[in-house]
mmCIF file with all atom_site columns, C-alpha atoms in Angstrom:
data_model
loop_
_atom_site.group_PDB
_atom_site.id
_atom_site.type_symbol
_atom_site.label_atom_id
_atom_site.label_alt_id
_atom_site.label_comp_id
_atom_site.label_asym_id
_atom_site.label_entity_id
_atom_site.label_seq_id
_atom_site.pdbx_PDB_ins_code
_atom_site.Cartn_x
_atom_site.Cartn_y
_atom_site.Cartn_z
_atom_site.occupancy
_atom_site.B_iso_or_equiv
_atom_site.pdbx_formal_charge
_atom_site.auth_seq_id
_atom_site.auth_comp_id
_atom_site.auth_asym_id
_atom_site.auth_atom_id
_atom_site.pdbx_PDB_model_num
ATOM 1   C CA . UNK S 1 1   ? 6.367   2.888   -18.250 1.00 95.00 ? 290 UNK S CA 1
ATOM 2   C CA . UNK S 1 2   ? 5.265   4.326   -14.946 1.00 97.00 ? 291 UNK S CA 1
ATOM 3   C CA . UNK S 1 3   ? 8.185   4.687   -12.546 1.00 98.00 ? 292 UNK S CA 1
ATOM 4   C CA . UNK S 1 4   ? 8.333   5.910   -8.980  1.00 98.00 ? 293 UNK S CA 1
ATOM 5   C CA . UNK S 1 5   ? 11.742  6.178   -7.347  1.00 98.00 ? 294 UNK S CA 1
ATOM 6   C CA . UNK S 1 6   ? 12.089  7.047   -3.677  1.00 98.00 ? 295 UNK S CA 1
ATOM 7   C CA . UNK S 1 7   ? 15.210  8.458   -2.077  1.00 98.00 ? 296 UNK S CA 1
ATOM 8   C CA . UNK S 1 8   ? 16.363  10.200  1.072   1.00 98.00 ? 297 UNK S CA 1
ATOM 9   C CA . UNK S 1 9   ? 16.169  7.403   3.601   1.00 97.00 ? 298 UNK S CA 1
ATOM 10  C CA . UNK S 1 10  ? 18.926  6.586   6.033   1.00 97.00 ? 299 UNK S CA 1
ATOM 11  C CA . UNK S 1 11  ? 19.966  6.220   9.637   1.00 97.00 ? 300 UNK S CA 1
ATOM 12  C CA . UNK S 1 12  ? 18.840  9.024   11.904  1.00 97.00 ? 301 UNK S CA 1
ATOM 13  C CA . UNK S 1 13  ? 18.855  9.514   15.672  1.00 97.00 ? 302 UNK S CA 1
ATOM 14  C CA . UNK S 1 14  ? 15.623  9.756   17.653  1.00 97.00 ? 303 UNK S CA 1
ATOM 15  C CA . UNK S 1 15  ? 14.275  13.272  17.426  1.00 97.00 ? 304 UNK S CA 1
ATOM 16  C CA . UNK S 1 16  ? 15.979  13.846  14.104  1.00 97.00 ? 305 UNK S CA 1
ATOM 17  C CA . UNK S 1 17  ? 14.582  14.744  10.699  1.00 97.00 ? 306 UNK S CA 1
ATOM 18  C CA . UNK S 1 18  ? 14.718  13.498  7.137   1.00 97.00 ? 307 UNK S CA 1
ATOM 19  C CA . UNK S 1 19  ? 13.265  14.557  3.818   1.00 98.00 ? 308 UNK S CA 1
ATOM 20  C CA . UNK S 1 20  ? 12.122  11.765  1.557   1.00 98.00 ? 309 UNK S CA 1
ATOM 21  C CA . UNK S 1 21  ? 11.644  12.283  -2.164  1.00 98.00 ? 310 UNK S CA 1
ATOM 22  C CA . UNK S 1 22  ? 9.748   10.387  -4.810  1.00 98.00 ? 311 UNK S CA 1
ATOM 23  C CA . UNK S 1 23  ? 10.610  11.032  -8.465  1.00 98.00 ? 312 UNK S CA 1
ATOM 24  C CA . UNK S 1 24  ? 7.859   10.153  -10.918 1.00 98.00 ? 313 UNK S CA 1
ATOM 25  C CA . UNK S 1 25  ? 8.093   9.424   -14.630 1.00 98.00 ? 314 UNK S CA 1
ATOM 26  C CA . UNK S 1 26  ? 6.111   7.761   -17.387 1.00 98.00 ? 315 UNK S CA 1
ATOM 27  C CA . UNK S 1 27  ? 2.803   9.442   -16.620 1.00 97.00 ? 316 UNK S CA 1
ATOM 28  C CA . UNK S 1 28  ? 1.238   12.852  -16.189 1.00 97.00 ? 317 UNK S CA 1
ATOM 29  C CA . UNK S 1 29  ? 2.281   13.425  -12.582 1.00 98.00 ? 318 UNK S CA 1
ATOM 30  C CA . UNK S 1 30  ? 0.248   16.607  -12.164 1.00 98.00 ? 319 UNK S CA 1
ATOM 31  C CA . UNK S 1 31  ? -2.956  14.699  -12.929 1.00 97.00 ? 320 UNK S CA 1
ATOM 32  C CA . UNK S 1 32  ? -2.633  12.198  -10.092 1.00 97.00 ? 321 UNK S CA 1
ATOM 33  C CA . UNK S 1 33  ? -2.956  12.252  -6.365  1.00 96.00 ? 322 UNK S CA 1
ATOM 34  C CA . UNK S 1 34  ? -0.180  10.475  -4.499  1.00 97.00 ? 323 UNK S CA 1
ATOM 35  C CA . UNK S 1 35  ? 0.317   8.630   -1.238  1.00 97.00 ? 324 UNK S CA 1
ATOM 36  C CA . UNK S 1 36  ? 2.996   7.447   1.154   1.00 98.00 ? 325 UNK S CA 1
ATOM 37  C CA . UNK S 1 37  ? 2.694   4.012   2.736   1.00 98.00 ? 326 UNK S CA 1
ATOM 38  C CA . UNK S 1 38  ? 5.223   2.566   5.163   1.00 98.00 ? 327 UNK S CA 1
ATOM 39  C CA . UNK S 1 39  ? 6.136   -0.908  6.321   1.00 98.00 ? 328 UNK S CA 1
ATOM 40  C CA . UNK S 1 40  ? 7.971   -1.581  9.544   1.00 97.00 ? 329 UNK S CA 1
ATOM 41  C CA . UNK S 1 41  ? 10.463  -4.460  9.688   1.00 96.00 ? 330 UNK S CA 1
ATOM 42  C CA . UNK S 1 42  ? 8.524   -7.709  9.449   1.00 94.00 ? 331 UNK S CA 1
ATOM 43  C CA . UNK S 1 43  ? 5.251   -5.832  9.655   1.00 96.00 ? 332 UNK S CA 1
ATOM 44  C CA . UNK S 1 44  ? 2.294   -5.008  7.440   1.00 96.00 ? 333 UNK S CA 1
ATOM 45  C CA . UNK S 1 45  ? 1.473   -1.957  5.371   1.00 97.00 ? 334 UNK S CA 1
ATOM 46  C CA . UNK S 1 46  ? 0.458   1.333   6.982   1.00 97.00 ? 335 UNK S CA 1
ATOM 47  C CA . UNK S 1 47  ? -0.989  4.204   4.958   1.00 96.00 ? 336 UNK S CA 1
ATOM 48  C CA . UNK S 1 48  ? 0.408   7.477   6.254   1.00 96.00 ? 337 UNK S CA 1
ATOM 49  C CA . UNK S 1 49  ? -0.404  10.346  3.899   1.00 97.00 ? 338 UNK S CA 1
ATOM 50  C CA . UNK S 1 50  ? -2.261  11.519  0.774   1.00 96.00 ? 339 UNK S CA 1
ATOM 51  C CA . UNK S 1 51  ? -1.858  14.596  -1.374  1.00 97.00 ? 340 UNK S CA 1
ATOM 52  C CA . UNK S 1 52  ? -4.203  15.727  -4.116  1.00 96.00 ? 341 UNK S CA 1
ATOM 53  C CA . UNK S 1 53  ? -3.010  16.435  -7.629  1.00 97.00 ? 342 UNK S CA 1
ATOM 54  C CA . UNK S 1 54  ? -2.668  20.188  -7.049  1.00 97.00 ? 343 UNK S CA 1
ATOM 55  C CA . UNK S 1 55  ? -1.144  19.845  -3.601  1.00 96.00 ? 344 UNK S CA 1
ATOM 56  C CA . UNK S 1 56  ? -3.910  21.689  -1.795  1.00 96.00 ? 345 UNK S CA 1
ATOM 57  C CA . UNK S 1 57  ? -5.622  18.663  -0.259  1.00 96.00 ? 346 UNK S CA 1
ATOM 58  C CA . UNK S 1 58  ? -3.541  16.675  2.186   1.00 97.00 ? 347 UNK S CA 1
ATOM 59  C CA . UNK S 1 59  ? -4.439  13.982  4.706   1.00 96.00 ? 348 UNK S CA 1
ATOM 60  C CA . UNK S 1 60  ? -2.336  12.245  7.347   1.00 96.00 ? 349 UNK S CA 1
ATOM 61  C CA . UNK S 1 61  ? -2.727  9.173   9.505   1.00 94.00 ? 350 UNK S CA 1
ATOM 62  C CA . UNK S 1 62  ? -3.071  10.001  13.170  1.00 93.00 ? 351 UNK S CA 1
ATOM 63  C CA . UNK S 1 63  ? 0.236   8.251   13.864  1.00 94.00 ? 352 UNK S CA 1
ATOM 64  C CA . UNK S 1 64  ? 2.189   10.893  11.930  1.00 95.00 ? 353 UNK S CA 1
ATOM 65  C CA . UNK S 1 65  ? -0.023  13.973  12.118  1.00 95.00 ? 354 UNK S CA 1
ATOM 66  C CA . UNK S 1 66  ? 1.908   17.019  13.311  1.00 96.00 ? 355 UNK S CA 1
ATOM 67  C CA . UNK S 1 67  ? 5.319   15.449  12.619  1.00 97.00 ? 356 UNK S CA 1
ATOM 68  C CA . UNK S 1 68  ? 5.174   14.651  8.898   1.00 97.00 ? 357 UNK S CA 1
ATOM 69  C CA . UNK S 1 69  ? 4.594   17.149  6.095   1.00 98.00 ? 358 UNK S CA 1
ATOM 70  C CA . UNK S 1 70  ? 3.741   16.105  2.568   1.00 98.00 ? 359 UNK S CA 1
ATOM 71  C CA . UNK S 1 71  ? 4.267   18.332  -0.451  1.00 98.00 ? 360 UNK S CA 1
ATOM 72  C CA . UNK S 1 72  ? 4.766   18.075  -4.185  1.00 98.00 ? 361 UNK S CA 1
ATOM 73  C CA . UNK S 1 73  ? 6.363   19.974  -7.053  1.00 98.00 ? 362 UNK S CA 1
ATOM 74  C CA . UNK S 1 74  ? 4.485   19.216  -10.248 1.00 98.00 ? 363 UNK S CA 1
ATOM 75  C CA . UNK S 1 75  ? 7.041   21.114  -12.327 1.00 98.00 ? 364 UNK S CA 1
ATOM 76  C CA . UNK S 1 76  ? 9.687   18.649  -11.132 1.00 98.00 ? 365 UNK S CA 1
ATOM 77  C CA . UNK S 1 77  ? 7.419   15.574  -11.113 1.00 98.00 ? 366 UNK S CA 1
ATOM 78  C CA . UNK S 1 78  ? 8.376   15.052  -7.497  1.00 98.00 ? 367 UNK S CA 1
ATOM 79  C CA . UNK S 1 79  ? 6.781   14.247  -4.177  1.00 98.00 ? 368 UNK S CA 1
ATOM 80  C CA . UNK S 1 80  ? 8.332   15.070  -0.811  1.00 98.00 ? 369 UNK S CA 1
ATOM 81  C CA . UNK S 1 81  ? 7.796   13.856  2.732   1.00 98.00 ? 370 UNK S CA 1
ATOM 82  C CA . UNK S 1 82  ? 9.397   15.872  5.504   1.00 98.00 ? 371 UNK S CA 1
ATOM 83  C CA . UNK S 1 83  ? 9.575   13.742  8.613   1.00 97.00 ? 372 UNK S CA 1
ATOM 84  C CA . UNK S 1 84  ? 10.437  15.372  11.941  1.00 97.00 ? 373 UNK S CA 1
ATOM 85  C CA . UNK S 1 85  ? 10.713  14.299  15.577  1.00 96.00 ? 374 UNK S CA 1
ATOM 86  C CA . UNK S 1 86  ? 11.527  10.787  14.487  1.00 96.00 ? 375 UNK S CA 1
ATOM 87  C CA . UNK S 1 87  ? 10.837  7.912   16.846  1.00 96.00 ? 376 UNK S CA 1
ATOM 88  C CA . UNK S 1 88  ? 12.013  4.303   16.879  1.00 96.00 ? 377 UNK S CA 1
ATOM 89  C CA . UNK S 1 89  ? 8.569   3.216   15.708  1.00 96.00 ? 378 UNK S CA 1
ATOM 90  C CA . UNK S 1 90  ? 9.007   5.274   12.533  1.00 97.00 ? 379 UNK S CA 1
ATOM 91  C CA . UNK S 1 91  ? 11.649  2.790   11.385  1.00 98.00 ? 380 UNK S CA 1
ATOM 92  C CA . UNK S 1 92  ? 10.252  1.401   8.151   1.00 98.00 ? 381 UNK S CA 1
ATOM 93  C CA . UNK S 1 93  ? 10.484  1.198   4.409   1.00 98.00 ? 382 UNK S CA 1
ATOM 94  C CA . UNK S 1 94  ? 8.623   4.179   2.997   1.00 98.00 ? 383 UNK S CA 1
ATOM 95  C CA . UNK S 1 95  ? 6.841   3.724   -0.327  1.00 98.00 ? 384 UNK S CA 1
ATOM 96  C CA . UNK S 1 96  ? 5.267   6.324   -2.548  1.00 98.00 ? 385 UNK S CA 1
ATOM 97  C CA . UNK S 1 97  ? 2.247   5.088   -4.467  1.00 98.00 ? 386 UNK S CA 1
ATOM 98  C CA . UNK S 1 98  ? 0.076   6.552   -7.176  1.00 97.00 ? 387 UNK S CA 1
ATOM 99  C CA . UNK S 1 99  ? -3.558  7.076   -6.280  1.00 94.00 ? 388 UNK S CA 1
ATOM 100 C CA . UNK S 1 100 ? -5.821  5.771   -8.994  1.00 88.00 ? 389 UNK S CA 1
ATOM 101 C CA . UNK S 1 101 ? -9.101  5.445   -7.168  1.00 77.00 ? 390 UNK S CA 1
ATOM 102 C CA . UNK S 1 102 ? -10.180 2.943   -6.252  1.00 77.00 ? 391 UNK S CA 1
ATOM 103 C CA . UNK S 1 103 ? -6.719  1.675   -5.404  1.00 92.00 ? 392 UNK S CA 1
ATOM 104 C CA . UNK S 1 104 ? -2.990  2.383   -5.366  1.00 96.00 ? 393 UNK S CA 1
ATOM 105 C CA . UNK S 1 105 ? -1.938  1.157   -8.751  1.00 96.00 ? 394 UNK S CA 1
ATOM 106 C CA . UNK S 1 106 ? 1.809   1.843   -8.919  1.00 97.00 ? 395 UNK S CA 1
ATOM 107 C CA . UNK S 1 107 ? 4.351   1.744   -6.132  1.00 98.00 ? 396 UNK S CA 1
ATOM 108 C CA . UNK S 1 108 ? 7.999   2.659   -5.894  1.00 98.00 ? 397 UNK S CA 1
ATOM 109 C CA . UNK S 1 109 ? 10.603  0.256   -4.506  1.00 97.00 ? 398 UNK S CA 1
ATOM 110 C CA . UNK S 1 110 ? 10.786  2.122   -1.231  1.00 98.00 ? 399 UNK S CA 1
ATOM 111 C CA . UNK S 1 111 ? 13.422  3.875   0.864   1.00 98.00 ? 400 UNK S CA 1
ATOM 112 C CA . UNK S 1 112 ? 14.499  2.640   4.281   1.00 98.00 ? 401 UNK S CA 1
ATOM 113 C CA . UNK S 1 113 ? 14.382  4.924   7.296   1.00 98.00 ? 402 UNK S CA 1
ATOM 114 C CA . UNK S 1 114 ? 16.092  3.645   10.425  1.00 98.00 ? 403 UNK S CA 1
ATOM 115 C CA . UNK S 1 115 ? 15.701  5.544   13.674  1.00 97.00 ? 404 UNK S CA 1
ATOM 116 C CA . UNK S 1 116 ? 18.318  4.532   16.191  1.00 96.00 ? 405 UNK S CA 1
ATOM 117 C CA . UNK S 1 117 ? 20.888  6.035   18.502  1.00 93.00 ? 406 UNK S CA 1
ATOM 118 C CA . UNK R 2 1   ? -11.628 4.111   11.725  1.00 85.00 ? 676 UNK R CA 1
ATOM 119 C CA . UNK R 2 2   ? -12.320 0.973   9.735   1.00 92.00 ? 677 UNK R CA 1
ATOM 120 C CA . UNK R 2 3   ? -10.272 -2.022  10.840  1.00 95.00 ? 678 UNK R CA 1
ATOM 121 C CA . UNK R 2 4   ? -9.437  -4.810  8.405   1.00 96.00 ? 679 UNK R CA 1
ATOM 122 C CA . UNK R 2 5   ? -8.837  -8.358  9.642   1.00 98.00 ? 680 UNK R CA 1
ATOM 123 C CA . UNK R 2 6   ? -7.343  -11.054 7.433   1.00 98.00 ? 681 UNK R CA 1
ATOM 124 C CA . UNK R 2 7   ? -7.425  -14.785 7.985   1.00 96.00 ? 682 UNK R CA 1
ATOM 125 C CA . UNK R 2 8   ? -5.613  -17.009 8.235   1.00 97.00 ? 683 UNK R CA 1
ATOM 126 C CA . UNK R 2 9   ? -2.333  -15.350 9.152   1.00 97.00 ? 684 UNK R CA 1
ATOM 127 C CA . UNK R 2 10  ? -0.470  -18.114 7.342   1.00 98.00 ? 685 UNK R CA 1
ATOM 128 C CA . UNK R 2 11  ? -1.751  -20.539 4.736   1.00 97.00 ? 686 UNK R CA 1
ATOM 129 C CA . UNK R 2 12  ? 0.350   -23.569 3.792   1.00 97.00 ? 687 UNK R CA 1
ATOM 130 C CA . UNK R 2 13  ? -0.549  -25.040 0.426   1.00 97.00 ? 688 UNK R CA 1
ATOM 131 C CA . UNK R 2 14  ? 0.909   -26.973 -2.481  1.00 97.00 ? 689 UNK R CA 1
ATOM 132 C CA . UNK R 2 15  ? 1.265   -25.881 -6.114  1.00 97.00 ? 690 UNK R CA 1
ATOM 133 C CA . UNK R 2 16  ? -1.856  -26.684 -8.108  1.00 97.00 ? 691 UNK R CA 1
ATOM 134 C CA . UNK R 2 17  ? -4.167  -26.337 -5.118  1.00 97.00 ? 692 UNK R CA 1
ATOM 135 C CA . UNK R 2 18  ? -6.915  -23.749 -4.739  1.00 98.00 ? 693 UNK R CA 1
ATOM 136 C CA . UNK R 2 19  ? -6.251  -21.042 -2.147  1.00 98.00 ? 694 UNK R CA 1
ATOM 137 C CA . UNK R 2 20  ? -8.905  -18.986 -0.387  1.00 98.00 ? 695 UNK R CA 1
ATOM 138 C CA . UNK R 2 21  ? -7.908  -15.918 1.628   1.00 98.00 ? 696 UNK R CA 1
ATOM 139 C CA . UNK R 2 22  ? -10.370 -13.946 3.738   1.00 98.00 ? 697 UNK R CA 1
ATOM 140 C CA . UNK R 2 23  ? -10.685 -10.315 4.713   1.00 98.00 ? 698 UNK R CA 1
ATOM 141 C CA . UNK R 2 24  ? -13.230 -8.819  7.088   1.00 98.00 ? 699 UNK R CA 1
ATOM 142 C CA . UNK R 2 25  ? -14.025 -5.137  7.628   1.00 97.00 ? 700 UNK R CA 1
ATOM 143 C CA . UNK R 2 26  ? -15.185 -3.761  10.976  1.00 96.00 ? 701 UNK R CA 1
ATOM 144 C CA . UNK R 2 27  ? -17.989 -1.950  9.163   1.00 96.00 ? 702 UNK R CA 1
ATOM 145 C CA . UNK R 2 28  ? -19.384 -2.039  5.665   1.00 96.00 ? 703 UNK R CA 1
ATOM 146 C CA . UNK R 2 29  ? -17.044 -0.828  2.931   1.00 95.00 ? 704 UNK R CA 1
ATOM 147 C CA . UNK R 2 30  ? -19.452 -1.751  0.117   1.00 95.00 ? 705 UNK R CA 1
ATOM 148 C CA . UNK R 2 31  ? -17.158 -3.048  -2.652  1.00 95.00 ? 706 UNK R CA 1
ATOM 149 C CA . UNK R 2 32  ? -14.456 -0.489  -1.925  1.00 94.00 ? 707 UNK R CA 1
ATOM 150 C CA . UNK R 2 33  ? -11.779 -3.103  -1.420  1.00 96.00 ? 708 UNK R CA 1
ATOM 151 C CA . UNK R 2 34  ? -8.499  -3.954  -3.079  1.00 97.00 ? 709 UNK R CA 1
ATOM 152 C CA . UNK R 2 35  ? -6.035  -6.839  -2.816  1.00 98.00 ? 710 UNK R CA 1
ATOM 153 C CA . UNK R 2 36  ? -2.268  -6.612  -3.144  1.00 98.00 ? 711 UNK R CA 1
ATOM 154 C CA . UNK R 2 37  ? 0.496   -9.175  -3.456  1.00 98.00 ? 712 UNK R CA 1
ATOM 155 C CA . UNK R 2 38  ? 3.921   -8.590  -1.950  1.00 98.00 ? 713 UNK R CA 1
ATOM 156 C CA . UNK R 2 39  ? 6.982   -10.744 -2.432  1.00 97.00 ? 714 UNK R CA 1
ATOM 157 C CA . UNK R 2 40  ? 10.096  -10.475 -0.226  1.00 95.00 ? 715 UNK R CA 1
ATOM 158 C CA . UNK R 2 41  ? 12.106  -7.354  -0.944  1.00 94.00 ? 716 UNK R CA 1
ATOM 159 C CA . UNK R 2 42  ? 9.537   -6.031  -3.398  1.00 97.00 ? 717 UNK R CA 1
ATOM 160 C CA . UNK R 2 43  ? 6.862   -3.378  -3.361  1.00 97.00 ? 718 UNK R CA 1
ATOM 161 C CA . UNK R 2 44  ? 3.224   -4.423  -3.198  1.00 98.00 ? 719 UNK R CA 1
ATOM 162 C CA . UNK R 2 45  ? 1.487   -5.101  -6.503  1.00 98.00 ? 720 UNK R CA 1
ATOM 163 C CA . UNK R 2 46  ? -2.177  -4.354  -7.106  1.00 97.00 ? 721 UNK R CA 1
ATOM 164 C CA . UNK R 2 47  ? -4.159  -7.492  -7.945  1.00 98.00 ? 722 UNK R CA 1
ATOM 165 C CA . UNK R 2 48  ? -7.844  -6.676  -7.493  1.00 97.00 ? 723 UNK R CA 1
ATOM 166 C CA . UNK R 2 49  ? -9.884  -3.491  -7.039  1.00 96.00 ? 724 UNK R CA 1
ATOM 167 C CA . UNK R 2 50  ? -13.572 -2.827  -6.420  1.00 96.00 ? 725 UNK R CA 1
ATOM 168 C CA . UNK R 2 51  ? -13.550 -6.228  -4.707  1.00 97.00 ? 726 UNK R CA 1
ATOM 169 C CA . UNK R 2 52  ? -13.647 -8.267  -7.903  1.00 97.00 ? 727 UNK R CA 1
ATOM 170 C CA . UNK R 2 53  ? -11.985 -6.437  -10.818 1.00 97.00 ? 728 UNK R CA 1
ATOM 171 C CA . UNK R 2 54  ? -8.569  -7.730  -11.815 1.00 97.00 ? 729 UNK R CA 1
ATOM 172 C CA . UNK R 2 55  ? -5.901  -5.105  -12.393 1.00 96.00 ? 730 UNK R CA 1
ATOM 173 C CA . UNK R 2 56  ? -4.285  -5.032  -15.843 1.00 94.00 ? 731 UNK R CA 1
ATOM 174 C CA . UNK R 2 57  ? -1.930  -7.949  -16.448 1.00 96.00 ? 732 UNK R CA 1
ATOM 175 C CA . UNK R 2 58  ? -3.161  -10.030 -13.501 1.00 97.00 ? 733 UNK R CA 1
ATOM 176 C CA . UNK R 2 59  ? -3.750  -13.676 -14.440 1.00 97.00 ? 734 UNK R CA 1
ATOM 177 C CA . UNK R 2 60  ? -7.289  -15.015 -14.510 1.00 98.00 ? 735 UNK R CA 1
ATOM 178 C CA . UNK R 2 61  ? -6.501  -17.525 -11.758 1.00 98.00 ? 736 UNK R CA 1
ATOM 179 C CA . UNK R 2 62  ? -6.832  -14.625 -9.300  1.00 98.00 ? 737 UNK R CA 1
ATOM 180 C CA . UNK R 2 63  ? -10.389 -13.678 -8.427  1.00 98.00 ? 738 UNK R CA 1
ATOM 181 C CA . UNK R 2 64  ? -12.019 -11.569 -5.770  1.00 98.00 ? 739 UNK R CA 1
ATOM 182 C CA . UNK R 2 65  ? -15.492 -11.596 -4.318  1.00 98.00 ? 740 UNK R CA 1
ATOM 183 C CA . UNK R 2 66  ? -17.565 -10.152 -1.539  1.00 98.00 ? 741 UNK R CA 1
ATOM 184 C CA . UNK R 2 67  ? -19.206 -6.944  -0.434  1.00 97.00 ? 742 UNK R CA 1
ATOM 185 C CA . UNK R 2 68  ? -20.058 -5.169  2.770   1.00 97.00 ? 743 UNK R CA 1
ATOM 186 C CA . UNK R 2 69  ? -17.812 -6.660  5.428   1.00 97.00 ? 744 UNK R CA 1
ATOM 187 C CA . UNK R 2 70  ? -16.749 -10.045 4.040   1.00 98.00 ? 745 UNK R CA 1
ATOM 188 C CA . UNK R 2 71  ? -14.329 -10.517 1.169   1.00 98.00 ? 746 UNK R CA 1
ATOM 189 C CA . UNK R 2 72  ? -12.417 -13.363 -0.415  1.00 98.00 ? 747 UNK R CA 1
ATOM 190 C CA . UNK R 2 73  ? -9.397  -13.641 -2.677  1.00 98.00 ? 748 UNK R CA 1
ATOM 191 C CA . UNK R 2 74  ? -9.223  -16.947 -4.511  1.00 98.00 ? 749 UNK R CA 1
ATOM 192 C CA . UNK R 2 75  ? -6.281  -18.323 -6.446  1.00 98.00 ? 750 UNK R CA 1
ATOM 193 C CA . UNK R 2 76  ? -7.687  -21.175 -8.500  1.00 96.00 ? 751 UNK R CA 1
ATOM 194 C CA . UNK R 2 77  ? -4.510  -23.195 -9.091  1.00 95.00 ? 752 UNK R CA 1
ATOM 195 C CA . UNK R 2 78  ? -1.415  -22.082 -7.246  1.00 97.00 ? 753 UNK R CA 1
ATOM 196 C CA . UNK R 2 79  ? 1.724   -21.457 -9.242  1.00 97.00 ? 754 UNK R CA 1
ATOM 197 C CA . UNK R 2 80  ? 5.179   -21.244 -7.663  1.00 96.00 ? 755 UNK R CA 1
ATOM 198 C CA . UNK R 2 81  ? 5.250   -17.474 -8.188  1.00 97.00 ? 756 UNK R CA 1
ATOM 199 C CA . UNK R 2 82  ? 2.035   -17.010 -6.175  1.00 98.00 ? 757 UNK R CA 1
ATOM 200 C CA . UNK R 2 83  ? 3.640   -17.768 -2.826  1.00 97.00 ? 758 UNK R CA 1
ATOM 201 C CA . UNK R 2 84  ? 3.807   -14.363 -1.193  1.00 98.00 ? 759 UNK R CA 1
ATOM 202 C CA . UNK R 2 85  ? 2.041   -12.146 1.338   1.00 98.00 ? 760 UNK R CA 1
ATOM 203 C CA . UNK R 2 86  ? -1.389  -10.818 0.419   1.00 98.00 ? 761 UNK R CA 1
ATOM 204 C CA . UNK R 2 87  ? -2.990  -7.688  1.824   1.00 98.00 ? 762 UNK R CA 1
ATOM 205 C CA . UNK R 2 88  ? -6.511  -6.366  1.593   1.00 98.00 ? 763 UNK R CA 1
ATOM 206 C CA . UNK R 2 89  ? -7.140  -2.628  1.716   1.00 97.00 ? 764 UNK R CA 1
ATOM 207 C CA . UNK R 2 90  ? -10.325 -0.638  2.121   1.00 95.00 ? 765 UNK R CA 1
ATOM 208 C CA . UNK R 2 91  ? -10.870 2.758   0.538   1.00 92.00 ? 766 UNK R CA 1
ATOM 209 C CA . UNK R 2 92  ? -14.401 3.401   1.692   1.00 87.00 ? 767 UNK R CA 1
ATOM 210 C CA . UNK R 2 93  ? -12.998 6.367   3.593   1.00 84.00 ? 768 UNK R CA 1
ATOM 211 C CA . UNK R 2 94  ? -10.970 7.577   0.590   1.00 82.00 ? 769 UNK R CA 1
ATOM 212 C CA . UNK R 2 95  ? -8.564  9.309   0.574   1.00 84.00 ? 770 UNK R CA 1
ATOM 213 C CA . UNK R 2 96  ? -7.607  7.649   3.826   1.00 87.00 ? 771 UNK R CA 1
ATOM 214 C CA . UNK R 2 97  ? -6.878  3.961   3.559   1.00 92.00 ? 772 UNK R CA 1
ATOM 215 C CA . UNK R 2 98  ? -6.421  1.013   5.890   1.00 94.00 ? 773 UNK R CA 1
ATOM 216 C CA . UNK R 2 99  ? -4.833  -2.363  5.268   1.00 97.00 ? 774 UNK R CA 1
ATOM 217 C CA . UNK R 2 100 ? -5.305  -5.775  6.754   1.00 97.00 ? 775 UNK R CA 1
ATOM 218 C CA . UNK R 2 101 ? -2.360  -7.326  8.556   1.00 97.00 ? 776 UNK R CA 1
ATOM 219 C CA . UNK R 2 102 ? -1.670  -9.715  5.683   1.00 98.00 ? 777 UNK R CA 1
ATOM 220 C CA . UNK R 2 103 ? -1.879  -13.421 4.925   1.00 98.00 ? 778 UNK R CA 1
ATOM 221 C CA . UNK R 2 104 ? 1.341   -15.268 4.170   1.00 98.00 ? 779 UNK R CA 1
ATOM 222 C CA . UNK R 2 105 ? 0.815   -17.938 1.548   1.00 98.00 ? 780 UNK R CA 1
ATOM 223 C CA . UNK R 2 106 ? 3.611   -20.459 1.902   1.00 97.00 ? 781 UNK R CA 1
ATOM 224 C CA . UNK R 2 107 ? 4.589   -23.669 0.189   1.00 94.00 ? 782 UNK R CA 1
ATOM 225 C CA . UNK R 2 108 ? 3.548   -26.786 2.073   1.00 91.00 ? 783 UNK R CA 1
#
């Protein structure tokens, strides 16, 4: 079965940094592009980043561009999101999701990032 | 950027009824549209892609229609497990995506 497991969330002060991870299993990770989508408390879904299967093609939403860095390690079946200069509005559950155009077909359970002093 | 608008924000219905949820795009997305279901404390689940194709394992009571800027998700006979929040998502600008704000389907 396809599994995506996020980790690395937590409480961080404004201006701080975190590194989120997404461990994939049950499919050929190196063959799929991946995404991160976040959801603020009581809010809707916001797509934030995409990475191609080889890691060379990366896109970011304007809201995170310049502060977030997406990478992957296909040898470890893992996806990483480095998030810097955190703001209160970055507080959210962060999901990794497999890209199976034309949609996101598998999602992890998410990891909570809380930005607060 | 393509903006997605869902209506209504909340839909109150009874089990067994037919539910119709709407999604409008700010510009044409052809049939590059998906629908997701999200229950409290859970990740979203893909229901429909290419506007009308059910994802594997999705019951036949879920159907999608539309093209261009107007889309509909229909649940033919509501079951108790269908009460959730539903999101539409466009991928016309793949690999950048945008979601609607969601429609909460609640028990009347």
